[in-house]
PDB file of C-alpha atoms in Angstrom:
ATOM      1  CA  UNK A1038      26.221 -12.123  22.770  1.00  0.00           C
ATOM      2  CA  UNK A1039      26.471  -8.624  23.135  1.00  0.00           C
ATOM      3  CA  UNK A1040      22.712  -6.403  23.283  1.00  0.00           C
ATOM      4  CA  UNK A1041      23.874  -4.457  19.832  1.00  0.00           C
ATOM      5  CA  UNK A1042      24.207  -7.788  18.460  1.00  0.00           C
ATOM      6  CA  UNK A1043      21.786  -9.574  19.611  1.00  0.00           C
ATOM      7  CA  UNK A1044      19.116  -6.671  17.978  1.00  0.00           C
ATOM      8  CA  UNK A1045      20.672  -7.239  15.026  1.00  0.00           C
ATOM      9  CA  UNK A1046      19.815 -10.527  15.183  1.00  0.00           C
ATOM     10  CA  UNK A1047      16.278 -10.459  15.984  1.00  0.00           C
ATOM     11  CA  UNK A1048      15.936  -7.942  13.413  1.00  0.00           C
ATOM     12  CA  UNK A1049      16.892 -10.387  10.832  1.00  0.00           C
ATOM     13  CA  UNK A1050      14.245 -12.949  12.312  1.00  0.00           C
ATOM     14  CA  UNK A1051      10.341 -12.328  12.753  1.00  0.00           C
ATOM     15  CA  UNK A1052       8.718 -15.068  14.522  1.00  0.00           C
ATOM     16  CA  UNK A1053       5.001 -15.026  13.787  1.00  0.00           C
ATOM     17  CA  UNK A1054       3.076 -12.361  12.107  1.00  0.00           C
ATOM     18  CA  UNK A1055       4.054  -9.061  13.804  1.00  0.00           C
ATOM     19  CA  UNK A1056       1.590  -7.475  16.189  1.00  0.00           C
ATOM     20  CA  UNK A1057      -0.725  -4.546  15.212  1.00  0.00           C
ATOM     21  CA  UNK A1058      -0.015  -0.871  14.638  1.00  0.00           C
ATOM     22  CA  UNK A1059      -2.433   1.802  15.286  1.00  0.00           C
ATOM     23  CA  UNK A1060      -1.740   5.949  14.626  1.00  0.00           C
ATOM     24  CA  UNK A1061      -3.723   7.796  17.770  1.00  0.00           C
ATOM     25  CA  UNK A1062      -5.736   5.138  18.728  1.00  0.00           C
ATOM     26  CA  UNK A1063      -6.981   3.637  14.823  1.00  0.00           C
ATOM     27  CA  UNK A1064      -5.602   0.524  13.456  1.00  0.00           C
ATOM     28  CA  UNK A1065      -3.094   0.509  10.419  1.00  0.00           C
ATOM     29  CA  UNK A1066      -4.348  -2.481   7.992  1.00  0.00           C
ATOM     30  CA  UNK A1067      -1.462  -2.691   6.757  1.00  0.00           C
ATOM     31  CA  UNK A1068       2.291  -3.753   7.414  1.00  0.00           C
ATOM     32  CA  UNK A1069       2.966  -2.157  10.809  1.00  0.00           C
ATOM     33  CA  UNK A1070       5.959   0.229   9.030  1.00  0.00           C
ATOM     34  CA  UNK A1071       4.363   1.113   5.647  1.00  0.00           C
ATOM     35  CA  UNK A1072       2.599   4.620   6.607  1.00  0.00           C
ATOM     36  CA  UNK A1073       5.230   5.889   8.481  1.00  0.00           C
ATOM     37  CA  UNK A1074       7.484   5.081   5.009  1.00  0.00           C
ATOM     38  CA  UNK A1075       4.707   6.052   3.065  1.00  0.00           C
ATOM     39  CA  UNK A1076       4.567   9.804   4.698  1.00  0.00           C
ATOM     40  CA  UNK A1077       8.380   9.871   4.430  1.00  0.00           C
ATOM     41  CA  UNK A1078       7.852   9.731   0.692  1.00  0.00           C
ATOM     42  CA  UNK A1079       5.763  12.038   0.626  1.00  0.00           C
ATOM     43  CA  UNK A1080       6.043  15.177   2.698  1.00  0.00           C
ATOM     44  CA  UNK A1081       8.901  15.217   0.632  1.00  0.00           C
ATOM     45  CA  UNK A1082       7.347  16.014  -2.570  1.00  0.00           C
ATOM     46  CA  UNK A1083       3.996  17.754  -1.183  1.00  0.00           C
ATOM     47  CA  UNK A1084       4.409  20.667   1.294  1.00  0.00           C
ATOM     48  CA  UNK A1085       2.030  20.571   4.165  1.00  0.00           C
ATOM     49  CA  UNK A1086      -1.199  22.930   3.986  1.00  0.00           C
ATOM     50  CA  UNK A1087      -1.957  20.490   0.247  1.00  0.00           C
ATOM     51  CA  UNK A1088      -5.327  18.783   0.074  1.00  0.00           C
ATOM     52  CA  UNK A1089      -5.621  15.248   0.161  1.00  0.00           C
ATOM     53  CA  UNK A1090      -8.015  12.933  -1.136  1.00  0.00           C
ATOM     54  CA  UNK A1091      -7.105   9.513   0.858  1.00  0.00           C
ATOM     55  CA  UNK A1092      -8.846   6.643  -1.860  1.00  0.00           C
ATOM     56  CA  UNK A1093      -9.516   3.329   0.523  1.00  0.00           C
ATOM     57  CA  UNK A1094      -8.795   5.093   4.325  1.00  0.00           C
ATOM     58  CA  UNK A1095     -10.042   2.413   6.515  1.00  0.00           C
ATOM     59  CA  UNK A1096     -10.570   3.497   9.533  1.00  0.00           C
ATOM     60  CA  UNK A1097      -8.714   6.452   8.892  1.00  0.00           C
ATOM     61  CA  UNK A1098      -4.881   5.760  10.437  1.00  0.00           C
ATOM     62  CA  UNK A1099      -3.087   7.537   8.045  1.00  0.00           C
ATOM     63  CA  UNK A1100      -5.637  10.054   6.922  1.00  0.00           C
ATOM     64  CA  UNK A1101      -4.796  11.498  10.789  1.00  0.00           C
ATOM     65  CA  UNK A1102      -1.568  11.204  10.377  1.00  0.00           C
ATOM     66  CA  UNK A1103      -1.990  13.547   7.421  1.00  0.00           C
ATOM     67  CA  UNK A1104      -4.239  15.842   9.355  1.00  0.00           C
ATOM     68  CA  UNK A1105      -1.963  15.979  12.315  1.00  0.00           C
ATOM     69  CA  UNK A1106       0.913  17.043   9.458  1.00  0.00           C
ATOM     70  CA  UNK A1107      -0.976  19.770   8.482  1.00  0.00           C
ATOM     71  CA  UNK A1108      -2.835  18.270   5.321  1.00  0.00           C
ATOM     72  CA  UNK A1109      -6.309  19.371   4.479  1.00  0.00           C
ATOM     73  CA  UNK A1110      -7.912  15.274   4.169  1.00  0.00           C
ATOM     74  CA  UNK A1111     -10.909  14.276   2.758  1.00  0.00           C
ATOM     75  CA  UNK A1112     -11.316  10.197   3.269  1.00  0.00           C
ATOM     76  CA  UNK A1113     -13.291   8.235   0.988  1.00  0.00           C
ATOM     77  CA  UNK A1114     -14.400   4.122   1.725  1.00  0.00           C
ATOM     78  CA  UNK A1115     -17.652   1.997   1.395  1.00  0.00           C
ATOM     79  CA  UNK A1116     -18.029   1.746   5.445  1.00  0.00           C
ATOM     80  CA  UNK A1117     -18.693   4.762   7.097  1.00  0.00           C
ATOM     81  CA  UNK A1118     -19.592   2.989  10.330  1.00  0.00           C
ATOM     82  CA  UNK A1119     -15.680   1.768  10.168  1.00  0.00           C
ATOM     83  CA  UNK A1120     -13.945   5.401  10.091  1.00  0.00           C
ATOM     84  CA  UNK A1121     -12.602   6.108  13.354  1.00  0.00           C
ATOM     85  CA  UNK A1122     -10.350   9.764  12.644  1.00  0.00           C
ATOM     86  CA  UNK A1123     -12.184  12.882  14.027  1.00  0.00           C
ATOM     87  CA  UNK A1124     -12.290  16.267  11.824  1.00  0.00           C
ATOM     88  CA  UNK A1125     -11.664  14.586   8.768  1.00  0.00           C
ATOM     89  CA  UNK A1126     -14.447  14.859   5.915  1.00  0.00           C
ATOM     90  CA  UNK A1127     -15.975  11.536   5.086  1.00  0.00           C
ATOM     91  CA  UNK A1128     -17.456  10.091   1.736  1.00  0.00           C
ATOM     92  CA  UNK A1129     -19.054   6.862   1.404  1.00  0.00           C
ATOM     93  CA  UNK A1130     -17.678   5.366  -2.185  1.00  0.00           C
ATOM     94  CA  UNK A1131     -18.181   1.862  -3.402  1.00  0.00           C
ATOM     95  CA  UNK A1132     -14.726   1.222  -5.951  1.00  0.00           C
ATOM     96  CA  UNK A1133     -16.182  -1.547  -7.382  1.00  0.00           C
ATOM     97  CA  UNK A1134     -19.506   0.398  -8.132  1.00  0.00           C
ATOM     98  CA  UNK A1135     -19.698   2.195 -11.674  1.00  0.00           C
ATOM     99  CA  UNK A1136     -22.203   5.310 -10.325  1.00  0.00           C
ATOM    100  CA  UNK A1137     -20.207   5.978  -6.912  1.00  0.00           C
ATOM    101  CA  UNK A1138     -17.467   6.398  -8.664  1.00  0.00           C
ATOM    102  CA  UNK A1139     -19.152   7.782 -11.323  1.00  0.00           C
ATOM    103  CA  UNK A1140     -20.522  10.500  -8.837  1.00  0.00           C
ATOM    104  CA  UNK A1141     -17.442  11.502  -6.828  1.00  0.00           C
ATOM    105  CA  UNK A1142     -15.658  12.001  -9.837  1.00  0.00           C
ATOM    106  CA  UNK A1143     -18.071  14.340 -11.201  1.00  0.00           C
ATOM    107  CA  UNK A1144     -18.501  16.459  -8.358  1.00  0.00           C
ATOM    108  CA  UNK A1145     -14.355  16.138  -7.154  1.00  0.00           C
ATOM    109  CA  UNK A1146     -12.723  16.244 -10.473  1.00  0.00           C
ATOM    110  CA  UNK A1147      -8.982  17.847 -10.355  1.00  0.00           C
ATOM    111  CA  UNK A1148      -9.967  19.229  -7.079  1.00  0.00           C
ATOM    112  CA  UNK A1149      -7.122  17.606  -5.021  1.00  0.00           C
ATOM    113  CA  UNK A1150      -3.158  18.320  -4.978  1.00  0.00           C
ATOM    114  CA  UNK A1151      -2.550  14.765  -3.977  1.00  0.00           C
ATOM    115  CA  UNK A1152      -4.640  11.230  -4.050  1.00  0.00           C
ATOM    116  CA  UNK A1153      -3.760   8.553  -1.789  1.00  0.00           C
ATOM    117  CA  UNK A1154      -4.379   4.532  -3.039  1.00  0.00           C
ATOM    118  CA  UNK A1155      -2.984   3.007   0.052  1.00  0.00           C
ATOM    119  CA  UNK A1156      -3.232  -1.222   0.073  1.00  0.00           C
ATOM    120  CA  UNK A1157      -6.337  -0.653  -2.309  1.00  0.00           C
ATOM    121  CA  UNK A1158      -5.614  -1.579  -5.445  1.00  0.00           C
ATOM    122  CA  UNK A1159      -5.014  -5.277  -4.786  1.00  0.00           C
ATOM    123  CA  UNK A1160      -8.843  -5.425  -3.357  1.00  0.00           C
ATOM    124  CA  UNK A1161     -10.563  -4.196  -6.503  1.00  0.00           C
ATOM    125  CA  UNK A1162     -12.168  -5.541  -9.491  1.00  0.00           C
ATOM    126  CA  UNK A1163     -10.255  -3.073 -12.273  1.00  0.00           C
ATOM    127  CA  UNK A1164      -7.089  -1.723 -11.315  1.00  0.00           C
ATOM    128  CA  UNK A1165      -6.990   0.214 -14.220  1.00  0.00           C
ATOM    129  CA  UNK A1166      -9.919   1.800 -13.671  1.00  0.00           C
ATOM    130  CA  UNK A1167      -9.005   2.718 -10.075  1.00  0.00           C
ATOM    131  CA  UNK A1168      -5.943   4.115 -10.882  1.00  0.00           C
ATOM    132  CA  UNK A1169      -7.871   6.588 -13.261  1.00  0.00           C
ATOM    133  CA  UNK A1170      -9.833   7.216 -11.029  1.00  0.00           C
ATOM    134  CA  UNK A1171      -7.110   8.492  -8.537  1.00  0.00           C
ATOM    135  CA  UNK A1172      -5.456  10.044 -11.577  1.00  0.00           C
ATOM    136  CA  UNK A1173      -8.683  12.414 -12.045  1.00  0.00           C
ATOM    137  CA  UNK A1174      -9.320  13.339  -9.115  1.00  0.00           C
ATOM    138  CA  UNK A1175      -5.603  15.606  -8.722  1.00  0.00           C
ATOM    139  CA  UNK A1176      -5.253  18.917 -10.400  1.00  0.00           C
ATOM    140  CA  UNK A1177      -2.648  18.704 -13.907  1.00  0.00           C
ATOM    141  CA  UNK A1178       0.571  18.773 -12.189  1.00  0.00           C
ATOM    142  CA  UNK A1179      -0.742  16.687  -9.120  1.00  0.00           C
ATOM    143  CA  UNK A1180       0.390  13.247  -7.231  1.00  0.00           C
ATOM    144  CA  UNK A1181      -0.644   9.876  -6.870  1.00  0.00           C
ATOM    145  CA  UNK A1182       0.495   7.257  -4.159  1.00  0.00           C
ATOM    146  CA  UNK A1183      -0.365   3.878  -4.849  1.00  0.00           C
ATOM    147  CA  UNK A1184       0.861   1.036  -2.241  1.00  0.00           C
ATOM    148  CA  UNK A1185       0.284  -2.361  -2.516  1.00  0.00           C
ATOM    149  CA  UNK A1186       1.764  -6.018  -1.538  1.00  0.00           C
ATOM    150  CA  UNK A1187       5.175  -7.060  -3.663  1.00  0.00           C
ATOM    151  CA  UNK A1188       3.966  -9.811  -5.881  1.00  0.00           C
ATOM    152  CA  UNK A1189       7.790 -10.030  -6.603  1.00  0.00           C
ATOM    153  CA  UNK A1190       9.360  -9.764  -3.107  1.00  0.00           C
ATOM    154  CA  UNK A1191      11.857 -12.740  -2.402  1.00  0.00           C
ATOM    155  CA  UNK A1192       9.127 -14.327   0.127  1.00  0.00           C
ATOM    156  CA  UNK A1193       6.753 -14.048  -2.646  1.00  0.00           C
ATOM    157  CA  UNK A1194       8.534 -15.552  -5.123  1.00  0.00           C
ATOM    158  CA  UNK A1195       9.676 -18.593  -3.176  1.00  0.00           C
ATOM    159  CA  UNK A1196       6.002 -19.377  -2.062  1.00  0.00           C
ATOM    160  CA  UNK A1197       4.678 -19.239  -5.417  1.00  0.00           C
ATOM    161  CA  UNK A1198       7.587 -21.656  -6.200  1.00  0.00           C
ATOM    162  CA  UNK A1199       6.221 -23.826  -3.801  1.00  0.00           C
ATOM    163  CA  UNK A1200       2.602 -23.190  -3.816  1.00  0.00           C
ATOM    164  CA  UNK A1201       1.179 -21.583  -6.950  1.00  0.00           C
ATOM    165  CA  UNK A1202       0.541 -18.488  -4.753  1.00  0.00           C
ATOM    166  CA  UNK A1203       1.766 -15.217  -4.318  1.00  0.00           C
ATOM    167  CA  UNK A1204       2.661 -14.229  -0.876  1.00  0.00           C
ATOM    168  CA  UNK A1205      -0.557 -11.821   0.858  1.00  0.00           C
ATOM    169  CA  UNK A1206      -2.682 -13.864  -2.214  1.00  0.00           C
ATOM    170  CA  UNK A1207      -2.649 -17.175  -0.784  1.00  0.00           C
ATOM    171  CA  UNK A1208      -5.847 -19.011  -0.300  1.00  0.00           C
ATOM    172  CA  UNK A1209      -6.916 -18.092   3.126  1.00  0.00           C
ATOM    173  CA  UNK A1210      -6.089 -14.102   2.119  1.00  0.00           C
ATOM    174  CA  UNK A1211      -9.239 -13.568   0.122  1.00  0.00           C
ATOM    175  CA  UNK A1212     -11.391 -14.607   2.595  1.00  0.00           C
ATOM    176  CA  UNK A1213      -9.385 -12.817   5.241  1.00  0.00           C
ATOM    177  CA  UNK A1214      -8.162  -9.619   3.481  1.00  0.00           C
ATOM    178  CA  UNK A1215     -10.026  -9.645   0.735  1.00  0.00           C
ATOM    179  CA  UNK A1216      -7.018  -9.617  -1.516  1.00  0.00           C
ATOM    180  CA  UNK A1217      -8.119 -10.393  -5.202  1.00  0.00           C
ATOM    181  CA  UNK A1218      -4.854  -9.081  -7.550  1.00  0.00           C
ATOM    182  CA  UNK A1219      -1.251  -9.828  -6.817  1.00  0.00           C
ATOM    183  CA  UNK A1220       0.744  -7.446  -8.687  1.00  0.00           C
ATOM    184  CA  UNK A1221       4.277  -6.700  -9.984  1.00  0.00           C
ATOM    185  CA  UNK A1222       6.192  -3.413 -10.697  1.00  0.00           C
ATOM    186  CA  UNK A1223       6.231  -4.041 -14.285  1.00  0.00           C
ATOM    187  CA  UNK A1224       2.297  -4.283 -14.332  1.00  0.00           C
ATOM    188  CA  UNK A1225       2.306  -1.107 -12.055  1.00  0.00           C
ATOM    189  CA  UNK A1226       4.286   0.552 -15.082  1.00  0.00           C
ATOM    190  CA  UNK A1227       2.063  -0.641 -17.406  1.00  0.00           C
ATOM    191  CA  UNK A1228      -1.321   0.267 -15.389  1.00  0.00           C
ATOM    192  CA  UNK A1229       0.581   3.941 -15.225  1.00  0.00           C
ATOM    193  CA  UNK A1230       1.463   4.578 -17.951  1.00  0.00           C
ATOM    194  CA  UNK A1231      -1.411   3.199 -19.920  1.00  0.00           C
ATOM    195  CA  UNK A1232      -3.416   5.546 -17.282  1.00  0.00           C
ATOM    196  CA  UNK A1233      -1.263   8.624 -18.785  1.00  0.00           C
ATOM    197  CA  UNK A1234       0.502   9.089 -16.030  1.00  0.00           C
ATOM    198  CA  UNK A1235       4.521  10.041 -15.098  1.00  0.00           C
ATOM    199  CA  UNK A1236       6.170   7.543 -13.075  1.00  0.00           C
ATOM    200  CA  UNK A1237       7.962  10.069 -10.152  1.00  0.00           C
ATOM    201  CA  UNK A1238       9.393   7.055  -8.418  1.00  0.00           C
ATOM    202  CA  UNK A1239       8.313   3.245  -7.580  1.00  0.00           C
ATOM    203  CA  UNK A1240      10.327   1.385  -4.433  1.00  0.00           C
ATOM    204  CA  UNK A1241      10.141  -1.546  -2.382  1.00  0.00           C
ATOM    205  CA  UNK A1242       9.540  -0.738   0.949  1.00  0.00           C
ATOM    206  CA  UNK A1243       9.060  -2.106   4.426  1.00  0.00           C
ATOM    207  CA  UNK A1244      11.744  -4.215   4.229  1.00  0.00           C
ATOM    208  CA  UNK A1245      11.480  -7.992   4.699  1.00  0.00           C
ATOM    209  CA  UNK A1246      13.191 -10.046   7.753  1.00  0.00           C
ATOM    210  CA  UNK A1247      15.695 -12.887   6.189  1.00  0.00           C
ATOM    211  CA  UNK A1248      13.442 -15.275   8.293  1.00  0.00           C
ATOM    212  CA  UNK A1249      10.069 -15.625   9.144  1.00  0.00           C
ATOM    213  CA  UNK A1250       9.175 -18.673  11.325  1.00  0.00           C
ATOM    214  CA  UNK A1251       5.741 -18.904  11.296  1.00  0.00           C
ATOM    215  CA  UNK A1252       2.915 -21.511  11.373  1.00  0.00           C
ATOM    216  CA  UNK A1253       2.452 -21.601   7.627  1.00  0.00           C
ATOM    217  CA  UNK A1254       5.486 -24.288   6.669  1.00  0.00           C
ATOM    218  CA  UNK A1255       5.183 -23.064   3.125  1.00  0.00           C
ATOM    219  CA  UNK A1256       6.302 -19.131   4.764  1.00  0.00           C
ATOM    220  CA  UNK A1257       9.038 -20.603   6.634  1.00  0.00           C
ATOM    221  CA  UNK A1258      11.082 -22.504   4.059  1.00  0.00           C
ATOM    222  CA  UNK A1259      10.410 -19.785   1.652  1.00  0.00           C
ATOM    223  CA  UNK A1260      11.802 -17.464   3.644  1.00  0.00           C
ATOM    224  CA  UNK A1261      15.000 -19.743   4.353  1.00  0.00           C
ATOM    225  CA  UNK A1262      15.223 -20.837   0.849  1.00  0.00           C
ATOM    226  CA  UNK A1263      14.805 -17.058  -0.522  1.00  0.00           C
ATOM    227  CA  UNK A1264      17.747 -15.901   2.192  1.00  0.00           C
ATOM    228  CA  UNK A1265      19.637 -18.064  -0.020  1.00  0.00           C
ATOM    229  CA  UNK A1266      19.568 -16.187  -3.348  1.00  0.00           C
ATOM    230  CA  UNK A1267      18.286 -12.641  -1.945  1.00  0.00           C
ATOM    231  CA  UNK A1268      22.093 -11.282  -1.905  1.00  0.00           C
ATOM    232  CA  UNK A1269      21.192 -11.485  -5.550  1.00  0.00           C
ATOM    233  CA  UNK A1270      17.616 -10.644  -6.452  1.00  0.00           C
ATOM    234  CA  UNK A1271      17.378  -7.074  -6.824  1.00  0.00           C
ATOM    235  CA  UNK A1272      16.391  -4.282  -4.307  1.00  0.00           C
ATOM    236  CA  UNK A1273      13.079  -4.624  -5.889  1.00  0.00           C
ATOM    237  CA  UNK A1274      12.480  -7.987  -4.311  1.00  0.00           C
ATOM    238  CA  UNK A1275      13.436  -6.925  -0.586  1.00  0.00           C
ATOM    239  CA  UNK A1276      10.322  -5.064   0.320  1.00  0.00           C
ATOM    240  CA  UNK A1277       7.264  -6.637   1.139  1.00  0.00           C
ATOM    241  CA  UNK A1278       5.642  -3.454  -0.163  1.00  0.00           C
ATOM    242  CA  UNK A1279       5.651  -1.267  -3.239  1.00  0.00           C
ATOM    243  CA  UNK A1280       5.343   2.461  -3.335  1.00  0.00           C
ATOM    244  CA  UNK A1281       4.428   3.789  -6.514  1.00  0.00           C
ATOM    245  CA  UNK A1282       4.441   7.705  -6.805  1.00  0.00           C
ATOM    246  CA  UNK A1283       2.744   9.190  -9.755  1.00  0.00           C
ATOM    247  CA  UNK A1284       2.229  12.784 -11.406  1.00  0.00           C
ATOM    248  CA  UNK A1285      -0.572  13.988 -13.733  1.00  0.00           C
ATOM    249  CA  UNK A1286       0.433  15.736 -16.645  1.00  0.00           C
ATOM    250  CA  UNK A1287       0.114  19.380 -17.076  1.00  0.00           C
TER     251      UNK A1287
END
């Protein structure tokens, strides 16, 4: 088998659960290709030199890779201790806390060109409420990212076939990743728009091997099964992510 074909191949199969990505150092918690896709988006729409309110940064992988772009960052989490990016301002906000958020919105309101909600949403209490939230804190004319796992990706589907559980939501994910709300692009769109916002573009992203032999069983034949009938889902069920981009109204 020639080497051009034999990449392909292994492209098209993941065995286990790929290994983790850091940015300078600071681990990504999230699929290993989803911020450099994410910043793709992105510096596309916002020109560098635009500040940046990242909603949810971790320990700050992506809120460097901002900086290092020429952004002007300002991370926000519950852990302080956890933040690992240097020269970046830091806020300690609680999202499932009524008076933090209560607080930072009153003193950051419309202050931002762009808010980041990267792999956030799916770990709070009222998704509605946080995408408000990120929604008031951009000036009228500003942008939203919201990322979060594909409820509706062909590997999700199949394991909820199978299991009653969406793929990232199974049981052992809450405890591990804290993941509490599987959603879909159509209750993305309804979160959005019911938040007042204008939908600038919503895509699948990080795109999903054909197989994935892993030590879950259920993950395995869902990913063989879903091969099956992927030709024919939709490019909305190939990504393992979606990538919502929003814009405030003038």
């Amino acid at each position: 088998m020639c080497c051009h074909r034999k990449g392909r191949l292994l492209g098209m199969i993941q065995f286990g659960t790929p290994p983790l990505a850091y940015y300078d150092g600071i681990l990504m918690r999230a699929n290993p290709t989803l911020h450099r896709e994410a910043f793709d988006l992105l510096r596309t729409r916002i020109p560098p030199s635009a500040k940046v309110v990242d909603v949810g940064s971790g320990q700050g992988a992506f809120a460097a890779r901002l900086r290092d772009a020429g952004y002007h960052v300002t991370s926000i989490d519950k852990n302080h201790d956890d933040f690992r990016a240097k020269d970046i301002d830091f806020v300690c906000v609680d999202f499932d806390s009524a008076s933090d958020i209560e607080a930072f919105r009153t003193e950051h309101e419309a202050r931002y060109d762009v808010a980041i909600g990267m792999e956030v949403i799916e770990h709070v209490e009222n998704p509605w409420e946080y995408t408000r939230f990120l929604l008031s804190l951009v000036k009228p004319g500003g942008v939203v990212m919201i990322t979060t796992p594909n409820a509706e990706s062909v590997q999700s589907r199949v394991e909820f076939l199978f299991t009653g559980f969406f793929a990232h939501f199974q049981k052992g994910d809450y405890e591990g990743s804290g993941h509490i709300n599987p959603l879909t692009f159509h209750e993305l769109f309804l979160i959005s728009k019911g938040a007042g916002a204008e939908i600038l573009d919503a895509q699948s992203v990080c795109p999903l091997p054909w197989i994935i032999v892993s030590k879950r069983l259920s993950t395995t034949l869902g990913s063989i099964l879903g091969s099956l009938f992927r030709p024919f889902a939709g490019g909305k069920a190939k990504g393992d992510i979606i990538c919502l981009i929003l814009k405030k109204p003038y």
